[in-house]
Coordinates of C-alpha atoms in Angstrom, one line a residue:
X6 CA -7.9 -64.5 11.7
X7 CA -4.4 -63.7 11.8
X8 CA -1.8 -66.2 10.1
X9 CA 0.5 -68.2 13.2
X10 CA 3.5 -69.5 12.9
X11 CA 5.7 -72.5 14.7
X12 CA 8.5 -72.0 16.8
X13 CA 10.8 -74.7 18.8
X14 CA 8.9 -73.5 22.0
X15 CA 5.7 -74.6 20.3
X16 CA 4.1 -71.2 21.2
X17 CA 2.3 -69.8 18.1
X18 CA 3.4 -66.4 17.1
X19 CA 1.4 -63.6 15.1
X20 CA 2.4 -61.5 12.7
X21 CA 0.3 -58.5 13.4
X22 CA 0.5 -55.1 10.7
X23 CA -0.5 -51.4 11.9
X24 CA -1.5 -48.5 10.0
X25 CA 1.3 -46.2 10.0
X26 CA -0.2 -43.3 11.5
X27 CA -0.7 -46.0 14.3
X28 CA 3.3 -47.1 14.0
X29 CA 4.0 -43.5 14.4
X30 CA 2.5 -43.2 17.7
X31 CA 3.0 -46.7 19.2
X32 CA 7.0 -46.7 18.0
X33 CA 7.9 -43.3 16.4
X34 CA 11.7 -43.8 16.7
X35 CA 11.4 -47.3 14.8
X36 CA 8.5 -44.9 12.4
X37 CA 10.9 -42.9 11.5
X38 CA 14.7 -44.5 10.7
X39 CA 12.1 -47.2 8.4
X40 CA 11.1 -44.2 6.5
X41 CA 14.9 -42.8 6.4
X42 CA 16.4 -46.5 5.3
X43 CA 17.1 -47.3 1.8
X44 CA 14.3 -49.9 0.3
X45 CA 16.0 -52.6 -1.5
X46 CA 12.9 -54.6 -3.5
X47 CA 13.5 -58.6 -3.9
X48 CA 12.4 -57.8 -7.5
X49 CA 14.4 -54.8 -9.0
X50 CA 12.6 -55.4 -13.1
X51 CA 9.0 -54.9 -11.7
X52 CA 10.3 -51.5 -9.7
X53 CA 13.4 -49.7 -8.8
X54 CA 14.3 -49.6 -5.0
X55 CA 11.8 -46.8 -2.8
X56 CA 13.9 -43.5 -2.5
X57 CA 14.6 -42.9 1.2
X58 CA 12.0 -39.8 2.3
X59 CA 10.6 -38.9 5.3
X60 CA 6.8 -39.7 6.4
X61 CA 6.4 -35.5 5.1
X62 CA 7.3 -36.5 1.9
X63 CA 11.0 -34.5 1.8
X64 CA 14.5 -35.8 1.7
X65 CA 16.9 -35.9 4.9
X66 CA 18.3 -32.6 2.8
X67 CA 15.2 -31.3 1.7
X68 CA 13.7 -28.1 3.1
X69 CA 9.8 -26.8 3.0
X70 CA 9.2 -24.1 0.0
X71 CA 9.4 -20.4 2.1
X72 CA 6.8 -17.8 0.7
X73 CA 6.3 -14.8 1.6
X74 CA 3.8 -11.7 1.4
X75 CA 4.5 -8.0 2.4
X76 CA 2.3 -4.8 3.2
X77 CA -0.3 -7.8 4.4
X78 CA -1.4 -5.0 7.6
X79 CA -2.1 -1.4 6.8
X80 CA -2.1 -0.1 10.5
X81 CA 1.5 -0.9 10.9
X82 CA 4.8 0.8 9.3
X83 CA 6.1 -2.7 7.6
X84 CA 4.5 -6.1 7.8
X85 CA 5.2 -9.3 6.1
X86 CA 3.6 -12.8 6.2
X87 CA 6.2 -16.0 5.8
X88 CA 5.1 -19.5 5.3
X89 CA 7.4 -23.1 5.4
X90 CA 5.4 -24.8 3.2
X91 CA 1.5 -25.0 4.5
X92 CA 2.6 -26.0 7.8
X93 CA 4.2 -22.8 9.7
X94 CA 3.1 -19.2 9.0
X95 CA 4.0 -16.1 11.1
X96 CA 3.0 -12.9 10.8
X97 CA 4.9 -9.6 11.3
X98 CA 3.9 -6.1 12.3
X99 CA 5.9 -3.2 13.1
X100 CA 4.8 0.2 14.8
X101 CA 7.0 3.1 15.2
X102 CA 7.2 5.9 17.9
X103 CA 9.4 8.7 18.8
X104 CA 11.9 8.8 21.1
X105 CA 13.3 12.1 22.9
X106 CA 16.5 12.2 25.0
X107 CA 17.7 15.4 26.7
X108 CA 20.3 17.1 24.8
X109 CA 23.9 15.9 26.0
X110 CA 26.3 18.2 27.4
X111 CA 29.3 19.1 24.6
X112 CA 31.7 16.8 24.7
X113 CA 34.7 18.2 22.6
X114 CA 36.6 15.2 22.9
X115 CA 34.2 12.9 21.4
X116 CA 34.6 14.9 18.3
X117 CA 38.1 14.3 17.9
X118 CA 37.6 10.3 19.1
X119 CA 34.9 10.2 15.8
X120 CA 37.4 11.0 13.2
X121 CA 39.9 8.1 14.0
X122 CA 37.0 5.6 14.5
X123 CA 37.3 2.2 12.2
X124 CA 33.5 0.7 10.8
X125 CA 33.9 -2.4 13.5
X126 CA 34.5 0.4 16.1
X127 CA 31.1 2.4 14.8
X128 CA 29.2 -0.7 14.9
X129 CA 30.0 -1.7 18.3
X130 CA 29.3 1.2 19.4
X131 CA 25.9 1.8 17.4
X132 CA 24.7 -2.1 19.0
X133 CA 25.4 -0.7 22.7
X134 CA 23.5 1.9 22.4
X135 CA 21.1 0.2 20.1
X136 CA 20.5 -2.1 23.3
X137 CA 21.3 0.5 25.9
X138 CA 18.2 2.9 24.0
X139 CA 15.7 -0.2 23.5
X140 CA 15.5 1.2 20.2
X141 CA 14.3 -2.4 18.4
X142 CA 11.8 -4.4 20.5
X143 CA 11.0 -7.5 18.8
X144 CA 8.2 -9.6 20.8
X145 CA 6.6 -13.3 19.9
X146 CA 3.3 -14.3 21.2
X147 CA 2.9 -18.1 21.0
X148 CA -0.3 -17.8 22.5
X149 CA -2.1 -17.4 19.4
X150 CA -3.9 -21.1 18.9
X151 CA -1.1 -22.0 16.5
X152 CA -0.5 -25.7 18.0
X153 CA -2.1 -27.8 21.2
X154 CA 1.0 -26.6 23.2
X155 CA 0.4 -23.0 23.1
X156 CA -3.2 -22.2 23.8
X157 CA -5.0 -18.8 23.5
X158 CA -4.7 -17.3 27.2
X159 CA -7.3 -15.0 28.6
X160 CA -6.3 -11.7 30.1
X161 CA -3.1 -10.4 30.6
X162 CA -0.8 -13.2 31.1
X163 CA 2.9 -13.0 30.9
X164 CA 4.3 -14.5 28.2
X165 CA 5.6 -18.4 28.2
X166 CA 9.2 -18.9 29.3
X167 CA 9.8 -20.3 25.6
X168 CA 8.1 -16.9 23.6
X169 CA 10.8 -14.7 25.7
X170 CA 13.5 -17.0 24.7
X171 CA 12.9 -16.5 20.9
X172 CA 12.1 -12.8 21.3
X173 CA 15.9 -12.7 22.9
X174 CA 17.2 -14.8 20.5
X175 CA 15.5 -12.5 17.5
X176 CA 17.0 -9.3 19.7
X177 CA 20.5 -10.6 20.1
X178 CA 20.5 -11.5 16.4
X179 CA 18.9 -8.0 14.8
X180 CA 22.4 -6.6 17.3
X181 CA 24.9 -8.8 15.9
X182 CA 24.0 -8.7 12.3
X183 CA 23.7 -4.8 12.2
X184 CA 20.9 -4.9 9.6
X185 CA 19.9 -1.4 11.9
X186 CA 22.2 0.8 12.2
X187 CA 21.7 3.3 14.3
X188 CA 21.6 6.7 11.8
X189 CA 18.5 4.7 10.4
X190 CA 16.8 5.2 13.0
X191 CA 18.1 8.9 14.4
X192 CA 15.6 11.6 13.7
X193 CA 18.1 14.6 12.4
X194 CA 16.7 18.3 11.4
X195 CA 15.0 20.9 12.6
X196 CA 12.7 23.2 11.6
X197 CA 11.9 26.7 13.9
X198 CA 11.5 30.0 12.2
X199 CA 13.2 31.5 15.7
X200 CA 16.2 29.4 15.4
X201 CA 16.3 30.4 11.0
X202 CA 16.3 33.9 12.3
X203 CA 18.7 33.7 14.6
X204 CA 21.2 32.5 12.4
X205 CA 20.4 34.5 9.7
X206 CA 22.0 37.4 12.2
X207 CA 24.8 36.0 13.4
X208 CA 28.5 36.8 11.9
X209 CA 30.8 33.7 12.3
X210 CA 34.0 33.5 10.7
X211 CA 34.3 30.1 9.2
X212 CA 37.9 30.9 9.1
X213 CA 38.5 31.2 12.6
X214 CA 36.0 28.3 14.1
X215 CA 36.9 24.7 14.5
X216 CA 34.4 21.7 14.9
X217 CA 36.0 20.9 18.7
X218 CA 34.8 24.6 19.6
X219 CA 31.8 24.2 21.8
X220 CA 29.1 26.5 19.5
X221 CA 28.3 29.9 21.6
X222 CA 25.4 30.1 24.2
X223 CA 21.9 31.0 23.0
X224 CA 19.5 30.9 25.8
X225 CA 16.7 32.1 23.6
X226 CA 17.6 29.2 21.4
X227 CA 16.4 25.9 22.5
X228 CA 19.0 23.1 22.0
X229 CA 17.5 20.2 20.0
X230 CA 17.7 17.0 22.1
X231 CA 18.7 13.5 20.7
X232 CA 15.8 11.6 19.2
X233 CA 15.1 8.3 17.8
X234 CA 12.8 6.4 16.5
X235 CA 12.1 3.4 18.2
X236 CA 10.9 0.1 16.2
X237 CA 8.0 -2.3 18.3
X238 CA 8.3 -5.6 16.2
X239 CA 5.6 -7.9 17.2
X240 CA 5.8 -11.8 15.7
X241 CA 2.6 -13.7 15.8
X242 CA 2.5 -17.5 14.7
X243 CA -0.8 -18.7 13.0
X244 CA 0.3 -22.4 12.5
X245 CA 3.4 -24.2 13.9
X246 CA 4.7 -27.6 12.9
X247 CA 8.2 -27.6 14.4
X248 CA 9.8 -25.7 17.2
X249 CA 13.2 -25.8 16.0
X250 CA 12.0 -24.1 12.2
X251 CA 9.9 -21.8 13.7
X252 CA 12.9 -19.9 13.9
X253 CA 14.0 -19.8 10.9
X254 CA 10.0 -18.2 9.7
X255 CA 10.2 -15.9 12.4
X256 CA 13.3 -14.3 11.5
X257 CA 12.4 -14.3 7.9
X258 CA 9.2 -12.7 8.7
X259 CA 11.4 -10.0 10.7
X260 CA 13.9 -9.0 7.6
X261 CA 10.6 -8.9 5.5
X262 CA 8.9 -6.7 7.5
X263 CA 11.8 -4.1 8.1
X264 CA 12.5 -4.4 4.6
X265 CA 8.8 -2.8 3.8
X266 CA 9.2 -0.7 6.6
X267 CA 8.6 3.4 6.0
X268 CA 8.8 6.0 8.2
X269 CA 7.5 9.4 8.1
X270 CA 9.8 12.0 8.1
X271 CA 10.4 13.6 11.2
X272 CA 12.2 17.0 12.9
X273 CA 12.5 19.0 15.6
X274 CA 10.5 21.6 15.6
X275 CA 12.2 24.7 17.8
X276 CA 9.4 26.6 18.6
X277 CA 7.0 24.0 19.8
X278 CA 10.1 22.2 21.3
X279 CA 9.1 18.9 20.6
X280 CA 9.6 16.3 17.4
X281 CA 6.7 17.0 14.7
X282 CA 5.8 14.4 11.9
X283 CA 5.0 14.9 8.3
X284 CA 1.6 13.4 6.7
X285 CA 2.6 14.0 3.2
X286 CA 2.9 10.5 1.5
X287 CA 5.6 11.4 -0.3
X288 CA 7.9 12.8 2.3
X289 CA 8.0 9.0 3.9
X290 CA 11.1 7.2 3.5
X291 CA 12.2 3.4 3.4
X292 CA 14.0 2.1 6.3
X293 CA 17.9 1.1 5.4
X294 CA 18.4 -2.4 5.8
X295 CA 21.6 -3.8 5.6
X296 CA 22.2 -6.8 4.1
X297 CA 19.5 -10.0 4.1
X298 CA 20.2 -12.4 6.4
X299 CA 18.5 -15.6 6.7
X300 CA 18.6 -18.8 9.3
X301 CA 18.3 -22.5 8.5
X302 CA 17.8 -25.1 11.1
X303 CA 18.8 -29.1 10.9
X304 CA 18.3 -31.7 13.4
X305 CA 20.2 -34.5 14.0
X306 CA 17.9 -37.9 14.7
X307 CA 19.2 -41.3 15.7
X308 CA 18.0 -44.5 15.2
X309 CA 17.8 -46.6 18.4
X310 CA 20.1 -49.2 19.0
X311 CA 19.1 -52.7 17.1
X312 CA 18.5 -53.8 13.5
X313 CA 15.7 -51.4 12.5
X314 CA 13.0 -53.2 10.0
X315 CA 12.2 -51.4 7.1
X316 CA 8.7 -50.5 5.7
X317 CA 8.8 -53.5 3.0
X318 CA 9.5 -55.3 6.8
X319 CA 13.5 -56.9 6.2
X320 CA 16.2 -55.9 8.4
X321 CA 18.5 -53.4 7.5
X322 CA 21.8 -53.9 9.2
X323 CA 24.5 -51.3 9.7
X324 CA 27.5 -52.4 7.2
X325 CA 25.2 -51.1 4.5
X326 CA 25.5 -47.3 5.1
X327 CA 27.7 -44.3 4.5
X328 CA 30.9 -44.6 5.9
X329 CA 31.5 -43.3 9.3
X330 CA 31.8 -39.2 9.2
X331 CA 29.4 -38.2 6.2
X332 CA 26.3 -36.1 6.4
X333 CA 23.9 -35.4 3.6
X334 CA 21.3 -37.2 2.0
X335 CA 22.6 -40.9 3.1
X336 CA 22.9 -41.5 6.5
X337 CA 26.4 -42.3 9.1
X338 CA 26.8 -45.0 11.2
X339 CA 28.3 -44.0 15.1
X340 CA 30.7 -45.4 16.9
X341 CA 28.3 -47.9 19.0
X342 CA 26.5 -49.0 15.8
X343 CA 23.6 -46.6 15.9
X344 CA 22.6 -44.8 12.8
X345 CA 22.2 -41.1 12.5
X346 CA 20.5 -38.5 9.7
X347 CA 21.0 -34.5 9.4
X348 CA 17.6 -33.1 8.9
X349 CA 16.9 -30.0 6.9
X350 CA 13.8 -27.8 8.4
X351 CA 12.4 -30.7 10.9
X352 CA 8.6 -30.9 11.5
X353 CA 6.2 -32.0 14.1
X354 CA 6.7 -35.8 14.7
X355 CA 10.6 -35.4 13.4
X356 CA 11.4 -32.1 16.0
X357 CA 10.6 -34.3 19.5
X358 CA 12.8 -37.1 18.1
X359 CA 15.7 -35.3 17.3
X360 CA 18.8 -35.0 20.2
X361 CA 20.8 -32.5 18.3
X362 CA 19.9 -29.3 16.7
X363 CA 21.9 -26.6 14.9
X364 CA 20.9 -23.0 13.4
X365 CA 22.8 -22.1 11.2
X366 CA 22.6 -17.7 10.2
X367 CA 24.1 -16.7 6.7
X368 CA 24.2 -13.3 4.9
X369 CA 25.9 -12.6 1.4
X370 CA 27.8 -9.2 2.9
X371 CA 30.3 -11.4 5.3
X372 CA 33.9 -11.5 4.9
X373 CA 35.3 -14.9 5.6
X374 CA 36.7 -18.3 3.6
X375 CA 33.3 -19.0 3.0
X376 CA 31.1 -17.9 0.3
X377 CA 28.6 -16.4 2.5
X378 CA 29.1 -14.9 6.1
X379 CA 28.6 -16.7 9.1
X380 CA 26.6 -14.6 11.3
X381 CA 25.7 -17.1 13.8
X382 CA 26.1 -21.0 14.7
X383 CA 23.5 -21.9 17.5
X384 CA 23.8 -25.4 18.9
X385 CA 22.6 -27.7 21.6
X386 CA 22.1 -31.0 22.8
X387 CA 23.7 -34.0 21.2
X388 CA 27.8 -34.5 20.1
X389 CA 26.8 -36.4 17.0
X390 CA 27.9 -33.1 14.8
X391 CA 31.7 -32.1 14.6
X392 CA 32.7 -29.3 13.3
X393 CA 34.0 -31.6 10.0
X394 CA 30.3 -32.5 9.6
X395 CA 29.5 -29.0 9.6
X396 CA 31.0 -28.1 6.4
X397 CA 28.1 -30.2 5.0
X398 CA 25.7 -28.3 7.1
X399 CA 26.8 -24.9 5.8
X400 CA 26.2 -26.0 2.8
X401 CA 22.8 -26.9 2.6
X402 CA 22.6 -23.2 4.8
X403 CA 23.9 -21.8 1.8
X404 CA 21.1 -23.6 -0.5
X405 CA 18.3 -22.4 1.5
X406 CA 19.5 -18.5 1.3
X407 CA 19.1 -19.1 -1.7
X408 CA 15.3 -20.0 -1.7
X409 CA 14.8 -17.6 1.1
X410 CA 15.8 -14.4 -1.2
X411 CA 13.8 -14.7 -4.0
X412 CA 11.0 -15.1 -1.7
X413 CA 11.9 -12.5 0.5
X414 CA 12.9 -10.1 -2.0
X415 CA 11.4 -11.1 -5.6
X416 CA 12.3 -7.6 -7.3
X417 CA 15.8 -8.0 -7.1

C-alpha cells in the first residue's frame, strides 16, 4: 500500500514511482531534461555525483560510432553499407548506364571562352549541366520496414513526400560539393578502323591549322556524339532510429559507395556508331571523387517551463547551470528561464522532442577561416541557436569528420 502523507487540507497525498520506460511515455519532456540534469548525491563519500547522459547512454556531445562496409552488393558498380551505432543502417547501390547526346554543332567561340575560364567558373558550369543532363540520380526508399512510420507498400506506389525530400536534399548536396565532376563521368575515345584510315590519309599542316578552325567535312565519317555516363544511386534504410541522423548515414553511405565505384571503360565505336563497353577486368577504372565530405546533425531540446525533478527525485532549479550563451556538454538557461541542450546525432524518443535542428556538412578541401570547409548549414525550426552558439556546433562537426573518415576510408 502506498505510503500517504498529511497536508493542511487534510487530503492524503501519494507518492507514486513509475518505471522509466513508463515516465518516458506518460511525460517524455520531464523523461528527458531529468536524464540531462546534473545529479548532485546527499552523500558525496559513498559515490560521486551521476554524470549527466541521456536515457541512450551518450553525452549531450556524444555521437553514435559510424561503421561502414563496402563492395557489400556485386550486381551494382559501387555499394557500401553505413551503420550509427546498432540503431540506423542504410544501404547503398549504384548502377551505371550510358548516355548518348547528338553531336553539337561547332561552336568556335566556345573554344576561345574555355581558355580564359577560372576553376569556380568550370564548376558552375559542370553542376548545370550536371543537373540539366540528370547525370546523378540519387533515390531513398523509406518504404523498406525500417521503422512503424514507414511500412513496406505493395505495388507501385509513389514515394512518401518525406523520401523525395531527402533524395533532393542528397541531389542538391552531390551539386554543390562537386565530389562529381563532370569529365568523370564523360565517356571520351573512339575506336573505328574507318575513321583510323581515314586519318591515316589525310595531309594537314599543323603549321597552318588553329584549334578555333572548324575541322573539315567528312560525310563518310560519322561524328562521335557527346556521351556520358549516368550514375542511378538508390539509398535503402534497413533500421532507423532518428529522422534528423538518418541524414547524416545516408550521405555517408553515398560518398562510400561512389568511392568503390568502377566503371568499365567505354568508347565510341565509329563503325557500329554507337558506345561499346569493355569486359576486361582490368580495363575498369575507379570513379574520381573529390574530396570526402561528411554531415553531422544536432538538435536543440528544451526543457519545459517549471523546476524539473531529477531522477534521484529533488528539484533542480535554474541558477545552477551554464551561464546564459554556452553550448556543449552543460546546458544554457534562456531568457524566460527554460533550459536548453545541443544534441549530437539525436535518436528516437530524443528526435520528436527537439524544436530546433541543424546539419551541419564539412570537407577538409575548403578554403575558409575554418579548419575544414563549410559545405553546407541546414537549419530549421527553433531560434534557440545563434550563429555565436554555432562556433560550438562546428566544432563538434569537426570531431565527427573525424570518426566518419577512418570509417569511411580505413586505408588512408
Amino acid at each position: 500500500m502506498p505510503s500517504a502523507s498529511s497536508n493542511p487540507s487534510g487530503a492524503e497525498q501519494y507518492a507514486i514511482q513509475l518505471p522509466s520506460d513508463a515516465f518516458a511515455k506518460v511525460a517524455p519532456y520531464s523523461h528527458l531534461a531529468a536524464h540531462l540534469l546534473p545529479q548532485r548525491s546527499t552523500n558525496t563519500t559513498e559515490r560521486p555525483p551521476r554524470k549527466p547522459l541521456r536515457p541512450c547512454g551518450r553525452t549531450a556531445s556524444e555521437f553514435r560510432e559510424p561503421s561502414c562496409t563496402t563492395n557489400s552488393l556485386s550486381h551494382c558498380v559501387g555499394s557500401a553499407v553505413t551503420r550509427l551505432g546498432d540503431s540506423t543502417s542504410v544501404v547503398c547501390g549504384i548502377q551505371a548506364e550510358i548516355l548518348t547526346l547528338p553531336p553539337a554543332p561547332y561552336d568556335s567561340s566556345s573554344v576561345d571562352a574555355g581558355e580564359g575560364r577560372t576553376d569556380h567558373d568550370r564548376n558552375k558550369s559542370d553542376r548545370q549541366k550536371l543537373a540539366t543532363l540528370n547525370l546523378l540520380v540519387p533515390n531513398v526508399d523509406l518504404a523498406t520496414g525500417a521503422d512503424p512510420d514507414h511500412l513496406p507498400t505493395t505495388g507501385s506506389g509513389a514515394p512518401s513526400a518525406e523520401a523525395q525530400v531527402l533524395s533532393s536534399r542528397i541531389l542538391s548536396l552531390l551539386l554543390r560539393s562537386n565530389v562529381i565532376s563532370l569529365d568523370s563521368l564523360r565517356i571520351s575515345g573512339h575506336h573505328s578502323a574507318r575513321r583510323r584510315s581515314s586519318q591515316d590519309d589525310m595531309d594537314v599542316d599543323s603549321s597552318t591549322s588553329s584549334p578555333s578552325s572548324p575541322p573539315d567535312d567528312d560525310d563518310d565519317i560519322p561524328k562521335e556524339p557527346e556521351t556520358y555516363w549516368v550514375l542511378y544511386i538508390s539509398l535503402l534504410p534497413l533500421s532507423i532510429s532518428g529522422k534528423t541522423s538518418l541524414f547524416d548515414a545516408l550521405w555517408a553511405a553515398t560518398v562510400a559507395a561512389l568511392r568503390t565505384t568502377r566503371l568499365p571503360r567505354a568508347y565510341w565505336d565509329g563503325d557500329a556508331e554507337s558506345v561499346l563497353c569493355s569486359r576486361k577486368e582490368e580495363e575498369y577504372r575507379t570513379l574520381h571523387v573529390r574530396g570526402c565530405p561528411f554531415a553531422a546533425s544536432f538538435g536543440v531540446f528544451v526543457a519545459p517551463l517549471g523546476r524539473v525533478r531529477t531522477l534521484e527525485g529533488g528539484d533542480e532549479p535554474p541558477q545552477d547551470t551554464e551561464k546564459e550563451g554556452e553550448v556543449g556538454e552543460g546546458m544554457r538557461t534562456l531568457s524566460d528561464g527554460r533550459l536548453a541542450w545541443v544534441l549530437a546525432d539525436p535518436e528516437a524518443g530524443e528526435d520528436e522532442l527537439c524544436s530546433e535542428t541543424v546539419t551541419v556538412v564539412l570537407d577538409d578541401r575548403g578554403e575558409t577561416n575554418w579548419k575544414f570547409g563549410i559545405l553546407a548549414v541546414e537549419k530549421k525550426g527553433g531560434s534557440v541557436l545563434g550563429w555565436e552558439d554555432m562556433e560550438g556546433v562546428f566544432d563538434m562537426a569537426e570531431e565527427r569528420w573525424r570518426e566518419w573518415r577512418p570509417a569511411v576510408l580505413p586505408w588512408d
